[in-house]
Amino acid sequence: MMFPDTILQRLRQAQRIVFFTGAGVSAESGISTFRDHADGLWGKFDPMEVATPFAFAANPQKVWDWYSQRADVVRKAVPNAGHRAIAQLSPIKNVEVITQNVDNLHQAAGSPSVLELHGNLFRLKPFFDKEELSEGGRTPIICPACGGLAASDMVDAFGCKDDLQGIELVAGPVPRCPCCNTLMRPGVVWFYETLDNSVLDAAEASVIECDVLICVGSSLEVQPAASLPFLAKQNGSLIVEVNPQPTSLSEIADATLVGSAAEVLPLLMREVWGVTEGGMP
Ligand code: OAD
């Protein structure tokens, strides 16, 4: 038995359930986390050199190469039993997934509603160097193809959106928007950048309203994402944490399930909601 009766009852009665996930939920799909001591990405690479707008402005090719290598790993990955367990609950409960991951694996597992706080590796976006613009004193206009800021004299209004959509995050030279020629970058949020307001607002609304928040595989070290489970707690939600290691949330969580996502989440689904891999029992 995973839970005392009182918690089990609250879980079963819950209508709105939020899964708040981090890199740990994808670890068993073969995607490295950021801060695990053995093979966390930020132990091997300096995020200041590969994950900031300044790094990209200084050396776009280095950043592109780093992300295209990550994209190769992510493209080969498939959802694990943890992603699948979350997706299996969606048809019977009001489930929202709020993820910090950029790997598409919740969507691939079939979760219908996923808020991507840190963007998506495969949705490229234009890079615009704000300093360059202000120095040049140019009036920016929006490029009709990539939707980014572009210097007016560079924009080809007949530039083709299809060409833009054909550009992928793969090894090679950093691609440019076929319309305004600006450099393209992965559609993720970097350090020193702000989250998409509409996504953050939706995530906040969702955690304020939820009955239960289940936090899976996040170290909760990056703001503002990390504050969301605490916001849920302040608003009276039941908090469950799934993580092999303790975090700052463990102290205030109503239940802490120590273990990996792929092991614990299927058990949780079966014990609490009677959901199994093959469907309802
Ligand atoms: P972290 O790498 O900081 O934390 C991963 C967490 O997953 C740790 O608490 C691990 O104990 C836990 N974990 C490891 N294996 C697990 C498993 N199999 N099952 C469950 N949990 C496991 O990753 P995040 O918290 O997601 O941001 O990091 C947050 C943000 O920091 C990322 O979105 C990224 C990074 O910088 C950006 O790139 C903007």
Short mmCIF file of C-alpha atoms and ligand atoms in Angstrom, two decimals:
data_model
loop_
_atom_site.label_atom_id
_atom_site.label_comp_id
_atom_site.label_asym_id
_atom_site.label_seq_id
_atom_site.Cartn_x
_atom_site.Cartn_y
_atom_site.Cartn_z
CA MET A 1 0.00 0.00 0.00
CA MET A 2 1.50 3.30 -1.11
CA PHE A 3 -0.67 5.72 0.84
CA PRO A 4 -2.57 6.12 4.10
CA ASP A 5 -6.34 5.91 3.59
CA THR A 6 -6.94 9.67 3.88
CA ILE A 7 -4.56 10.45 1.03
CA LEU A 8 -5.82 7.59 -1.08
CA GLN A 9 -9.34 8.95 -0.71
CA ARG A 10 -8.30 12.47 -1.74
CA LEU A 11 -6.50 11.09 -4.77
CA ARG A 12 -9.50 9.04 -5.82
CA GLN A 13 -11.90 11.94 -5.37
CA ALA A 14 -9.69 14.40 -7.25
CA GLN A 15 -11.17 15.76 -10.45
CA ARG A 16 -8.35 17.98 -11.68
CA ILE A 17 -4.92 16.44 -11.65
CA VAL A 18 -1.72 18.17 -12.71
CA PHE A 19 1.45 16.27 -13.50
CA PHE A 20 4.38 18.61 -13.18
CA THR A 21 7.38 16.97 -14.81
CA GLY A 22 11.10 17.48 -15.25
CA ALA A 23 14.00 15.72 -16.90
CA GLY A 24 13.71 12.72 -14.56
CA VAL A 25 10.53 11.51 -16.27
CA SER A 26 12.51 11.04 -19.50
CA ALA A 27 15.64 9.57 -17.91
CA GLU A 28 14.47 6.00 -18.53
CA SER A 29 13.90 6.89 -22.18
CA GLY A 30 17.66 7.44 -22.42
CA ILE A 31 17.66 11.24 -22.22
CA SER A 32 20.16 12.67 -19.74
CA THR A 33 18.93 14.87 -16.93
CA PHE A 34 20.68 18.14 -16.16
CA ARG A 35 21.76 17.83 -12.56
CA ASP A 36 22.17 14.13 -11.69
CA HIS A 37 25.75 13.72 -10.47
CA ALA A 38 26.76 10.77 -12.65
CA ASP A 39 25.73 11.98 -16.10
CA GLY A 40 23.80 15.24 -15.75
CA LEU A 41 24.29 17.49 -18.78
CA TRP A 42 25.25 20.51 -16.67
CA GLY A 43 28.05 18.47 -15.10
CA LYS A 44 29.61 17.97 -18.53
CA PHE A 45 28.74 21.22 -20.28
CA ASP A 46 28.65 24.80 -19.06
CA PRO A 47 25.12 26.09 -19.67
CA MET A 48 26.58 29.59 -20.10
CA GLU A 49 28.34 28.33 -23.22
CA VAL A 50 25.45 26.51 -24.84
CA ALA A 51 22.15 27.68 -23.38
CA THR A 52 22.02 31.48 -23.35
CA PRO A 53 21.24 34.10 -26.01
CA PHE A 54 24.74 35.51 -25.44
CA ALA A 55 26.32 32.16 -26.21
CA PHE A 56 24.32 31.93 -29.44
CA ALA A 57 25.18 35.50 -30.45
CA ALA A 58 28.88 34.82 -29.83
CA ASN A 59 29.05 31.41 -31.48
CA PRO A 60 25.81 30.26 -33.12
CA GLN A 61 27.39 27.20 -34.69
CA LYS A 62 28.64 25.85 -31.36
CA VAL A 63 25.17 26.18 -29.81
CA TRP A 64 23.47 24.71 -32.89
CA ASP A 65 25.86 21.73 -32.89
CA TRP A 66 25.16 21.06 -29.20
CA TYR A 67 21.42 21.13 -29.73
CA SER A 68 21.50 19.10 -32.91
CA GLN A 69 23.39 16.36 -31.04
CA ARG A 70 20.77 16.45 -28.29
CA ALA A 71 18.04 16.36 -30.91
CA ASP A 72 19.57 13.18 -32.38
CA VAL A 73 19.27 11.49 -28.99
CA VAL A 74 15.73 12.76 -28.41
CA ARG A 75 14.54 11.73 -31.90
CA LYS A 76 15.50 8.13 -31.19
CA ALA A 77 13.88 8.11 -27.74
CA VAL A 78 10.44 6.67 -27.10
CA PRO A 79 8.10 7.32 -24.17
CA ASN A 80 8.69 5.08 -21.16
CA ALA A 81 6.20 3.47 -18.79
CA GLY A 82 6.07 6.72 -16.77
CA HIS A 83 4.95 8.87 -19.73
CA ARG A 84 2.51 6.16 -20.75
CA ALA A 85 0.99 5.86 -17.28
CA ILE A 86 0.29 9.62 -17.22
CA ALA A 87 -1.33 9.45 -20.65
CA GLN A 88 -3.53 6.54 -19.58
CA LEU A 89 -5.18 8.59 -16.87
CA SER A 90 -6.30 11.34 -19.26
CA PRO A 91 -9.44 9.64 -20.59
CA ILE A 92 -10.86 9.22 -17.09
CA LYS A 93 -9.74 12.37 -15.25
CA ASN A 94 -9.17 16.00 -16.06
CA VAL A 95 -5.40 15.77 -16.48
CA GLU A 96 -3.02 18.58 -17.35
CA VAL A 97 0.66 17.93 -17.94
CA ILE A 98 2.97 20.84 -17.21
CA THR A 99 6.47 19.95 -18.30
CA GLN A 100 9.87 21.58 -18.27
CA ASN A 101 10.99 19.07 -20.88
CA VAL A 102 11.47 19.95 -24.53
CA ASP A 103 11.45 16.38 -25.84
CA ASN A 104 7.84 15.80 -26.96
CA LEU A 105 7.63 12.50 -25.11
CA HIS A 106 4.43 13.28 -23.19
CA GLN A 107 2.72 14.10 -26.48
CA ALA A 108 4.19 10.97 -28.10
CA ALA A 109 2.77 8.89 -25.24
CA GLY A 110 -0.67 10.34 -26.00
CA SER A 111 -1.18 13.01 -23.31
CA PRO A 112 -3.66 15.38 -24.95
CA SER A 113 -2.94 18.50 -22.93
CA VAL A 114 0.69 19.46 -22.40
CA LEU A 115 2.00 22.88 -21.39
CA GLU A 116 5.65 23.21 -22.38
CA LEU A 117 7.20 25.72 -20.00
CA HIS A 118 10.63 25.60 -21.62
CA GLY A 119 9.54 25.26 -25.24
CA ASN A 120 10.17 22.46 -27.66
CA LEU A 121 13.43 21.39 -29.23
CA PHE A 122 11.86 20.80 -32.61
CA ARG A 123 9.86 23.99 -33.01
CA LEU A 124 12.55 26.30 -34.38
CA LYS A 125 12.27 30.03 -33.93
CA PRO A 126 14.17 33.05 -35.23
CA PHE A 127 17.08 34.43 -33.25
CA PHE A 128 17.23 38.14 -33.00
CA ASP A 129 20.08 40.00 -31.41
CA LYS A 130 18.34 42.82 -29.58
CA GLU A 131 21.60 44.68 -28.97
CA GLU A 132 22.42 44.67 -32.64
CA LEU A 133 19.02 46.13 -33.43
CA SER A 134 19.27 48.96 -30.92
CA GLU A 135 22.83 49.76 -31.99
CA GLY A 136 21.85 49.91 -35.63
CA GLY A 137 18.97 52.26 -34.79
CA ARG A 138 16.79 50.41 -37.27
CA THR A 139 13.06 50.15 -37.06
CA PRO A 140 12.21 46.49 -36.69
CA ILE A 141 9.45 44.86 -38.64
CA ILE A 142 8.05 41.39 -38.25
CA CYS A 143 9.20 38.90 -40.84
CA PRO A 144 6.14 37.37 -42.51
CA ALA A 145 7.72 33.91 -42.71
CA CYS A 146 9.38 33.31 -39.35
CA GLY A 147 7.41 35.79 -37.27
CA GLY A 148 10.58 37.26 -35.79
CA LEU A 149 11.92 40.75 -35.74
CA ALA A 150 13.82 41.54 -38.90
CA ALA A 151 15.56 44.54 -40.35
CA SER A 152 13.18 45.91 -42.96
CA ASP A 153 15.71 46.02 -45.78
CA MET A 154 16.28 42.29 -45.50
CA VAL A 155 12.75 41.03 -45.66
CA ASP A 156 11.49 39.32 -48.77
CA ALA A 157 7.74 39.52 -48.48
CA PHE A 158 7.46 36.69 -50.99
CA GLY A 159 9.64 34.42 -48.88
CA CYS A 160 8.17 30.99 -48.67
CA LYS A 161 6.81 29.61 -45.39
CA ASP A 162 7.10 26.08 -46.73
CA ASP A 163 10.85 26.54 -47.02
CA LEU A 164 10.93 27.61 -43.40
CA GLN A 165 8.92 24.61 -42.27
CA GLY A 166 11.34 22.28 -44.02
CA ILE A 167 14.21 23.44 -41.80
CA GLU A 168 15.10 20.97 -39.08
CA LEU A 169 17.37 20.77 -36.07
CA VAL A 170 20.03 18.57 -37.67
CA ALA A 171 23.82 18.72 -37.94
CA GLY A 172 25.11 21.27 -40.42
CA PRO A 173 25.38 25.02 -40.79
CA VAL A 174 22.99 27.10 -38.70
CA PRO A 175 19.98 27.62 -40.97
CA ARG A 176 18.53 31.02 -41.78
CA CYS A 177 14.98 32.14 -42.37
CA PRO A 178 14.44 32.01 -46.14
CA CYS A 179 12.52 35.27 -45.94
CA CYS A 180 14.48 37.65 -43.70
CA ASN A 181 17.75 35.73 -43.45
CA THR A 182 17.85 35.82 -39.69
CA LEU A 183 19.48 32.84 -37.94
CA MET A 184 17.14 30.12 -36.72
CA ARG A 185 17.52 28.57 -33.26
CA PRO A 186 15.91 25.77 -31.27
CA GLY A 187 12.53 26.76 -29.82
CA VAL A 188 13.62 26.34 -26.23
CA VAL A 189 13.90 28.80 -23.38
CA TRP A 190 17.49 29.67 -22.51
CA PHE A 191 18.93 31.07 -19.30
CA TYR A 192 18.34 34.85 -19.13
CA GLU A 193 15.20 34.48 -21.23
CA THR A 194 11.65 34.75 -20.01
CA LEU A 195 9.05 32.04 -20.39
CA ASP A 196 6.20 32.50 -22.82
CA ASN A 197 3.69 34.49 -20.78
CA SER A 198 0.63 32.74 -22.08
CA VAL A 199 2.08 29.32 -21.23
CA LEU A 200 3.13 30.43 -17.75
CA ASP A 201 -0.27 32.04 -17.11
CA ALA A 202 -2.06 28.86 -18.19
CA ALA A 203 0.23 26.77 -15.98
CA GLU A 204 -0.40 29.01 -12.98
CA ALA A 205 -4.16 28.89 -13.51
CA SER A 206 -4.00 25.15 -13.79
CA VAL A 207 -2.02 24.59 -10.57
CA ILE A 208 -4.22 27.03 -8.65
CA GLU A 209 -7.31 25.07 -9.66
CA CYS A 210 -6.03 21.53 -9.39
CA ASP A 211 -7.00 19.11 -6.62
CA VAL A 212 -3.78 17.13 -6.86
CA LEU A 213 -0.35 17.96 -8.21
CA ILE A 214 2.04 15.10 -8.86
CA CYS A 215 5.61 16.29 -9.31
CA VAL A 216 7.76 13.82 -11.23
CA GLY A 217 11.52 13.94 -11.77
CA SER A 218 12.38 17.57 -11.20
CA SER A 219 15.10 18.99 -8.98
CA LEU A 220 13.02 22.19 -8.70
CA GLU A 221 16.09 24.35 -9.08
CA VAL A 222 14.99 26.51 -11.98
CA GLN A 223 12.57 29.39 -11.54
CA PRO A 224 9.86 30.33 -12.27
CA ALA A 225 8.87 26.71 -13.09
CA ALA A 226 9.97 25.46 -9.68
CA SER A 227 7.50 27.67 -7.86
CA LEU A 228 4.46 26.00 -9.47
CA PRO A 229 4.18 22.98 -7.14
CA PHE A 230 4.49 25.36 -4.16
CA LEU A 231 1.74 27.54 -5.61
CA ALA A 232 -0.46 24.46 -5.84
CA LYS A 233 0.25 23.66 -2.19
CA GLN A 234 -0.62 27.22 -1.12
CA ASN A 235 -3.93 26.83 -2.89
CA GLY A 236 -4.84 23.67 -1.08
CA SER A 237 -3.87 20.96 -3.57
CA LEU A 238 -2.63 17.61 -2.42
CA ILE A 239 1.05 17.26 -3.38
CA VAL A 240 2.65 13.96 -4.33
CA GLU A 241 6.29 13.72 -5.37
CA VAL A 242 7.88 10.95 -7.43
CA ASN A 243 11.67 11.11 -7.39
CA PRO A 244 14.52 8.80 -6.34
CA GLN A 245 16.11 11.76 -4.52
CA PRO A 246 14.67 14.25 -2.03
CA THR A 247 14.08 17.84 -3.20
CA SER A 248 12.90 21.06 -1.58
CA LEU A 249 9.34 19.91 -2.29
CA SER A 250 9.72 16.69 -0.28
CA GLU A 251 9.36 18.61 2.98
CA ILE A 252 5.93 19.96 2.15
CA ALA A 253 4.65 17.10 -0.02
CA ASP A 254 1.71 15.12 1.37
CA ALA A 255 3.31 11.95 0.03
CA THR A 256 6.75 11.20 -1.37
CA LEU A 257 7.20 8.16 -3.56
CA VAL A 258 10.89 7.36 -3.69
CA GLY A 259 11.74 5.66 -6.96
CA SER A 260 11.94 6.10 -10.70
CA ALA A 261 9.11 7.42 -12.83
CA ALA A 262 8.84 4.29 -14.99
CA GLU A 263 8.59 2.09 -11.89
CA VAL A 264 6.44 4.21 -9.62
CA LEU A 265 3.90 5.82 -11.96
CA PRO A 266 2.37 2.57 -13.31
CA LEU A 267 2.01 1.34 -9.70
CA LEU A 268 0.41 4.63 -8.69
CA MET A 269 -2.08 4.46 -11.55
CA ARG A 270 -3.02 0.89 -10.72
CA GLU A 271 -3.32 1.33 -6.98
CA VAL A 272 -5.19 4.62 -6.97
CA TRP A 273 -7.27 4.65 -10.14
CA GLY A 274 -7.22 1.02 -11.25
CA VAL A 275 -5.58 2.00 -14.55
CA THR A 276 -3.23 -0.56 -16.07
CA GLU A 277 -1.14 -0.59 -19.23
CA GLY A 278 -3.74 -2.60 -21.09
CA GLY A 279 -6.58 -0.29 -20.00
CA MET A 280 -9.00 -0.46 -17.10
CA PRO A 281 -8.91 -3.79 -15.16
P1 OAD B 1 17.24 18.19 -13.23
O1 OAD B 1 18.30 17.47 -13.99
O2 OAD B 1 17.63 19.44 -12.52
O3 OAD B 1 16.61 17.20 -12.16
C1 OAD B 1 16.24 15.90 -12.52
C2 OAD B 1 15.51 15.27 -11.36
O4 OAD B 1 15.03 14.01 -11.78
C3 OAD B 1 16.37 15.04 -10.11
O5 OAD B 1 15.66 15.48 -8.97
C4 OAD B 1 16.55 13.52 -10.10
O6 OAD B 1 16.65 12.99 -8.77
C5 OAD B 1 15.29 13.06 -10.77
N1 OAD B 1 15.39 11.76 -11.47
C6 OAD B 1 16.49 11.19 -12.04
N2 OAD B 1 16.15 10.03 -12.62
C7 OAD B 1 14.83 9.85 -12.42
C8 OAD B 1 13.89 8.85 -12.79
N3 OAD B 1 14.25 7.78 -13.48
N4 OAD B 1 12.61 9.01 -12.40
C9 OAD B 1 12.21 10.09 -11.70
N5 OAD B 1 13.06 11.07 -11.34
C10 OAD B 1 14.34 10.96 -11.69
O7 OAD B 1 16.04 18.44 -14.26
P2 OAD B 1 14.85 19.51 -14.19
O8 OAD B 1 14.38 19.68 -12.81
O9 OAD B 1 13.88 19.12 -15.22
O10 OAD B 1 15.96 24.19 -18.35
O11 OAD B 1 15.61 20.81 -14.64
C11 OAD B 1 14.89 21.99 -14.83
C12 OAD B 1 15.46 22.79 -15.95
O12 OAD B 1 16.86 22.95 -15.77
C13 OAD B 1 15.36 22.14 -17.31
O13 OAD B 1 14.10 22.31 -17.92
C14 OAD B 1 16.43 22.86 -18.09
C15 OAD B 1 17.53 22.86 -17.05
O14 OAD B 1 18.43 23.92 -17.14
C16 OAD B 1 16.34 24.84 -19.44
O15 OAD B 1 17.09 24.34 -20.25
C17 OAD B 1 15.75 26.19 -19.53
#
